[in-house]
CSV table of C-alpha atoms in Angstrom, one decimal:
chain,number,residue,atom,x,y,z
A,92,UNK,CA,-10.5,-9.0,9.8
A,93,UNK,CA,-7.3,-9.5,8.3
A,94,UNK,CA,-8.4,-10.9,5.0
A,95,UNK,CA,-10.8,-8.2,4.8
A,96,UNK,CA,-9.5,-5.5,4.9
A,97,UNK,CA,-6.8,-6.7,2.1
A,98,UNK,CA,-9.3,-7.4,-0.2
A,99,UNK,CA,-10.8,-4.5,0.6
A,100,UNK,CA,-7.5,-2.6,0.3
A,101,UNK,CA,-6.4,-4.8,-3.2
A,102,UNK,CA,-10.3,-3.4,-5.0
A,103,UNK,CA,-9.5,0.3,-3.8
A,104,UNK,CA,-6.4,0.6,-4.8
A,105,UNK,CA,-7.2,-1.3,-8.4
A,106,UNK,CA,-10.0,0.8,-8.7
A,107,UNK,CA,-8.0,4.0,-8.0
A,108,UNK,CA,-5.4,3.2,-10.8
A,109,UNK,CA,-8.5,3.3,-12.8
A,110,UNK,CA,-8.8,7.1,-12.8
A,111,UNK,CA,-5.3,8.3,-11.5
A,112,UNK,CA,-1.8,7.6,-12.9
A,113,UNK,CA,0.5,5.5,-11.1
A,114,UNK,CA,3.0,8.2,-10.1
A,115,UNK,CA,-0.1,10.0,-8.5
A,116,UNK,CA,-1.2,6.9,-6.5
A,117,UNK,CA,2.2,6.3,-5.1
A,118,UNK,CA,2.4,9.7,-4.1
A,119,UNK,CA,-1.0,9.4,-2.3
A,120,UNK,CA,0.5,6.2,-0.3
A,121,UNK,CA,2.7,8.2,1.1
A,122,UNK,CA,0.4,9.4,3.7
A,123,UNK,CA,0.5,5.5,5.3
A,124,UNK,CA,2.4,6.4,7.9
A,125,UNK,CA,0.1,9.5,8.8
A,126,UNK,CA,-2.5,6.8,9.1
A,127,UNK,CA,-0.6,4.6,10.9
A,128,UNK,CA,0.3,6.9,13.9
A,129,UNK,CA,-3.6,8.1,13.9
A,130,UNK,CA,-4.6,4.1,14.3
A,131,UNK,CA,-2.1,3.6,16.6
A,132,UNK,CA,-2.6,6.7,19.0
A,133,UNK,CA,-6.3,6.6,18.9
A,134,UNK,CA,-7.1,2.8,19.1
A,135,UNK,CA,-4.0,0.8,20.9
A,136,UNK,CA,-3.0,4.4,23.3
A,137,UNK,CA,0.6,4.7,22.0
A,138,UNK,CA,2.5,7.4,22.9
A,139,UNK,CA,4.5,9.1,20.5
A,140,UNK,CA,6.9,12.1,20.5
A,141,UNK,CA,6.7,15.7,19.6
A,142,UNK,CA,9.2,15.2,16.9
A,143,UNK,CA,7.2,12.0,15.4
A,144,UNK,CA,4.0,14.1,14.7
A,145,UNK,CA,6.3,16.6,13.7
A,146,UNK,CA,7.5,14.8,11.1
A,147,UNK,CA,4.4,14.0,9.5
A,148,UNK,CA,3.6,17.7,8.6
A,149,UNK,CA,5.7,17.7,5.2
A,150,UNK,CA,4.1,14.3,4.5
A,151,UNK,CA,0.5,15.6,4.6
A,152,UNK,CA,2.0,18.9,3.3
A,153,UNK,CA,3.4,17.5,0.3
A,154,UNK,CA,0.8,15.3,-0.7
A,155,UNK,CA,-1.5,18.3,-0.7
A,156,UNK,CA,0.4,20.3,-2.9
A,157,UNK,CA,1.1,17.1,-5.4
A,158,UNK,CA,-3.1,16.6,-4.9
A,159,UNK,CA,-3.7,20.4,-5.8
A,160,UNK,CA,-1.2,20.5,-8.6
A,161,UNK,CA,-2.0,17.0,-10.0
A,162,UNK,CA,-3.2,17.4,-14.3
A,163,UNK,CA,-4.9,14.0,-13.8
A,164,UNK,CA,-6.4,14.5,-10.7
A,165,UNK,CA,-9.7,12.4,-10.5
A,166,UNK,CA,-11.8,12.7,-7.1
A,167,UNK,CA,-13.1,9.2,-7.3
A,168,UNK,CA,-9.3,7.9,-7.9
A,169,UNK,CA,-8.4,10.3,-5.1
A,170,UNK,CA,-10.8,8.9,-2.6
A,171,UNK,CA,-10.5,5.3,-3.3
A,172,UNK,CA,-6.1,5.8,-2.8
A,173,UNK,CA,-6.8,7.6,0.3
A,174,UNK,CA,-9.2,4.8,1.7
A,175,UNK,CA,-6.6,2.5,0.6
A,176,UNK,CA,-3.4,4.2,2.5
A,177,UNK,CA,-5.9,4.1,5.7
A,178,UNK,CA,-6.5,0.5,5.0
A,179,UNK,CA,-2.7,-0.5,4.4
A,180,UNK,CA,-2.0,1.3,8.1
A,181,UNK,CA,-4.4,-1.2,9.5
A,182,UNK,CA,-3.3,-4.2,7.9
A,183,UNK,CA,0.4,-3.0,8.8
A,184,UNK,CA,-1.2,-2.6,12.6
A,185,UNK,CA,-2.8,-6.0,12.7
A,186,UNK,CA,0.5,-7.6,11.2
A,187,UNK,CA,2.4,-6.7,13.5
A,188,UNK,CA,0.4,-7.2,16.6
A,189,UNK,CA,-0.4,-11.4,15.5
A,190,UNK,CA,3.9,-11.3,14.5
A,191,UNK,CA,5.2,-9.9,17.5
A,192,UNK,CA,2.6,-10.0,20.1
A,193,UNK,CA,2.3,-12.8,22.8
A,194,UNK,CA,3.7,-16.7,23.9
A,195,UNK,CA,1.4,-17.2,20.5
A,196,UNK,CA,2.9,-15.0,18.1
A,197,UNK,CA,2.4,-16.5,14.4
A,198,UNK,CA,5.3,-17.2,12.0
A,199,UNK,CA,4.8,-15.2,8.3
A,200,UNK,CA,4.5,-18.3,6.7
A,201,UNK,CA,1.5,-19.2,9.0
A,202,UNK,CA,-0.2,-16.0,8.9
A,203,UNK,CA,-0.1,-15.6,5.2
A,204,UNK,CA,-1.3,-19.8,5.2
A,205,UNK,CA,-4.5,-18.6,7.1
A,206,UNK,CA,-4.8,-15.3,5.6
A,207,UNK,CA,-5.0,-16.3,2.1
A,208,UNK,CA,-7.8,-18.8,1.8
A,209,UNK,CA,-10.0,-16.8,3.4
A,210,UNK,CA,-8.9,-13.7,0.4
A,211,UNK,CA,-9.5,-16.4,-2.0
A,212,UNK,CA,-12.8,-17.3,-0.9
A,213,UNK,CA,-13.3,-13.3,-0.3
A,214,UNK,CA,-12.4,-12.4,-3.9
A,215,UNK,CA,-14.4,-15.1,-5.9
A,216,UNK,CA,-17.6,-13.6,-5.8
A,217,UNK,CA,-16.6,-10.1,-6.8
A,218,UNK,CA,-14.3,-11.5,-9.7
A,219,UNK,CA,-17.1,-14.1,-10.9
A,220,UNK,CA,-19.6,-10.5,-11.0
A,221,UNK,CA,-16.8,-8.2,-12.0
A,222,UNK,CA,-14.2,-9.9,-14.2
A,223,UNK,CA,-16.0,-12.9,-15.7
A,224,UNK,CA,-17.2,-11.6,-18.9
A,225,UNK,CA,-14.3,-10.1,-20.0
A,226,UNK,CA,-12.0,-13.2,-19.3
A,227,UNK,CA,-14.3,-15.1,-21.2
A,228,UNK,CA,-14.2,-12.9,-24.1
A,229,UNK,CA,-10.6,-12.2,-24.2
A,230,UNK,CA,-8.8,-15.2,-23.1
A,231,UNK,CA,-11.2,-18.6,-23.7
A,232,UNK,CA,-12.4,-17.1,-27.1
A,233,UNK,CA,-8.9,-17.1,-28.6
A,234,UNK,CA,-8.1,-20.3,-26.9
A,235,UNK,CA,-4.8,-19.2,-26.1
A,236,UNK,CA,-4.1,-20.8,-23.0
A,237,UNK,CA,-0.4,-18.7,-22.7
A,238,UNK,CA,-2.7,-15.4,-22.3
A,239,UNK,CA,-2.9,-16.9,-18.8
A,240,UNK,CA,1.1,-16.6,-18.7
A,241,UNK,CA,0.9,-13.0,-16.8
A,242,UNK,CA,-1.7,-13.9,-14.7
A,243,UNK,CA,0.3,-16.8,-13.4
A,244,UNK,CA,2.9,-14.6,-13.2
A,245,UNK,CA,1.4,-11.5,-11.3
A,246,UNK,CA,0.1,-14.2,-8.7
A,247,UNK,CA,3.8,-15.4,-7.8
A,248,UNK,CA,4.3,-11.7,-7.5
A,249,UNK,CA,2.0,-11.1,-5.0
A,250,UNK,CA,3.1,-14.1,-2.9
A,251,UNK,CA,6.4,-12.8,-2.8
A,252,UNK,CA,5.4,-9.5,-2.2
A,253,UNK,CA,2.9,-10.7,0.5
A,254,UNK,CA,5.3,-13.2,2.3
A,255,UNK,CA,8.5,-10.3,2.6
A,256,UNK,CA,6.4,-7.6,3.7
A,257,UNK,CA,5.2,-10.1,6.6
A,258,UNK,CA,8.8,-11.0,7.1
A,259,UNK,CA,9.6,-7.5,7.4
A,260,UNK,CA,6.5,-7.1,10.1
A,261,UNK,CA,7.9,-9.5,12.4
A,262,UNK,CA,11.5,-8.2,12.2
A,263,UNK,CA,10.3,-4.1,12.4
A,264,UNK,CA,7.8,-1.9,14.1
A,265,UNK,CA,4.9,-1.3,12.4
A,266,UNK,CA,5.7,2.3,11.6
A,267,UNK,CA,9.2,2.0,10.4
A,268,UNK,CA,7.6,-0.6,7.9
A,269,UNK,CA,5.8,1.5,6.3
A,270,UNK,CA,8.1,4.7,6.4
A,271,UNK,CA,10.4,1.9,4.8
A,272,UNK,CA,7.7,0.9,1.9
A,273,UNK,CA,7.9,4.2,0.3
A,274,UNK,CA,11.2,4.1,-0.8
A,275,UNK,CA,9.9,2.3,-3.8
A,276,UNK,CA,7.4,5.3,-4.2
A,277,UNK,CA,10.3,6.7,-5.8
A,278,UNK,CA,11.1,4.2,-8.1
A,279,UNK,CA,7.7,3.6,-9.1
A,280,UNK,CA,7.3,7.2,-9.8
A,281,UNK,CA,10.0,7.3,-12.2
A,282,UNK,CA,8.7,4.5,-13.9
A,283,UNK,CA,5.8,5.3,-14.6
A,284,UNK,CA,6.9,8.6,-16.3
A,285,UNK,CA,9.0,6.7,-18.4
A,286,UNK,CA,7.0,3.5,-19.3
A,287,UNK,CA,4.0,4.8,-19.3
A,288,UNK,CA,4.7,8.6,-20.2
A,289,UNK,CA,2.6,9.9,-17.0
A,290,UNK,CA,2.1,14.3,-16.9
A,291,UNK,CA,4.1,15.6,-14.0
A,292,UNK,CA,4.7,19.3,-13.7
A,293,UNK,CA,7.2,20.7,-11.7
A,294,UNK,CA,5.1,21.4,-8.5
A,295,UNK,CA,4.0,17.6,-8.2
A,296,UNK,CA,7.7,16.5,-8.0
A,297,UNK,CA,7.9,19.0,-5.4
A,298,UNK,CA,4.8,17.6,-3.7
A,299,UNK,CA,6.3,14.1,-3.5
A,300,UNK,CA,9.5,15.3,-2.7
A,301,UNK,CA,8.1,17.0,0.4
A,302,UNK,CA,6.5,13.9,1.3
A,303,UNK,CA,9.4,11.8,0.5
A,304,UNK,CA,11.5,14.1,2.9
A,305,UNK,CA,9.2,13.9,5.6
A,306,UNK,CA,9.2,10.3,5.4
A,307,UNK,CA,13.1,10.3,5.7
A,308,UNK,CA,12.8,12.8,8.3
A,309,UNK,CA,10.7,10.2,10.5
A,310,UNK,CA,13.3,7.7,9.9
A,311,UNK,CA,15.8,10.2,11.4
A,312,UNK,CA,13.9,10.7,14.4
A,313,UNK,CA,13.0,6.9,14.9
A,314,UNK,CA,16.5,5.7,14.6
A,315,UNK,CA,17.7,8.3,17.2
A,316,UNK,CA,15.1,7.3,19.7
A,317,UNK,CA,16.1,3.8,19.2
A,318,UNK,CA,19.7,4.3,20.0
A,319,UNK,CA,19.0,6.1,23.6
């Protein structure tokens, strides 16, 4: 289940940068840790506070306002970001639970070991129906085999990316994880105003602000109930 759903979650979100900018996308993932508290309550029975749902209102508040006010907004891109941000909550969830759970508990070395054959096999088809023309064309046509260079590249990437954010699972709870993640929601934001020139009008940045607020807002709450 695993493997699915973060192939499934890698298309979505790859499909959603498609129609909507980057800084849109970001502000969309924001909502993970609404979905994350939903999964949690609904399918493992966890309790959680007043405060904690509390908290979640600006979240859901701002990314409605950022949504409403967006220049680029594309319902397609929208849909496939939300799906996503559902889908990174369970795959935080599941993380978690085979890290931390049980005499059995796996190491994140192990679990990404297991976990990424079975994407590799998962991902073939879809990129030998999808992506296999345009390779072709592009890359084996100019028989430049250094156009390969950022593909190499962008794989090391992801390894990294994938082997710290399992790290990170073992060592946190699966909420403050991805509270944590969106910090870089604000870097990528700025970025991709600046590199790639995104449209954002004053009520988006007050949009993701809202949601950025909340999120530091759960973070308040979580490290006070910690510390009783």
């Amino acid at each position: 289940p695993l493997s699915v759903i973060f192939c499934v979650n890698i298309c979505l979100g790859n499909v959603s940068l498609n129609y909507i900018p980057i800084s849109f996308f970001q502000t969309i993932k924001s909502s993970v840790p609404v979905f994350t508290v939903l999964i949690q309550a609904l399918f493992m029975k966890k309790n959680f506070t007043f405060k904690i749902y509390l908290s979640l209102i600006p979240i859901v508040g701002g990314l409605g306002l950022a949504s409403f006010t967006e220049v680029n907004f594309n319902m397609t891109g929208f849909t496939c970001a939300v799906l996503s941000s559902a889908l990174t909550a369970a795959q935080a969830v599941i993380m978690t639970t085979l890290l931390n759970t049980g005499m059995n508990r796996m190491g994140p070395l192990n679990l990404l070991y297991y976990m990424a054959p079975l994407s590799f096999a998962l991902l073939v088809p879809v990129i030998a129906y999808l992506e296999i023309g345009p390779i072709y064309s592009v890359w084996m046509q100019k028989n430049d085999i250094y156009s390969f260079g950022p593909l190499v590249f962008s794989g090391l990437l992801a390894f990294g990316l994938n082997y710290s954010s399992f790290v990170v699972s073992s060592l946190l709870s699966t909420l403050t994880m991805t509270v944590s993640g969106n910090a870089k929601a604000v870097i990528n934001i700025i970025f991709s105003v600046l590199i790639f020139g995104n449209t954002i009008t004053p009520l988006n940045w007050v949009g993701c602000f809202i949601a950025i607020a909340g999120v530091m807002w759960y973070q308040t709450i979580v490290l006070a109930q910690s510390k009783q």
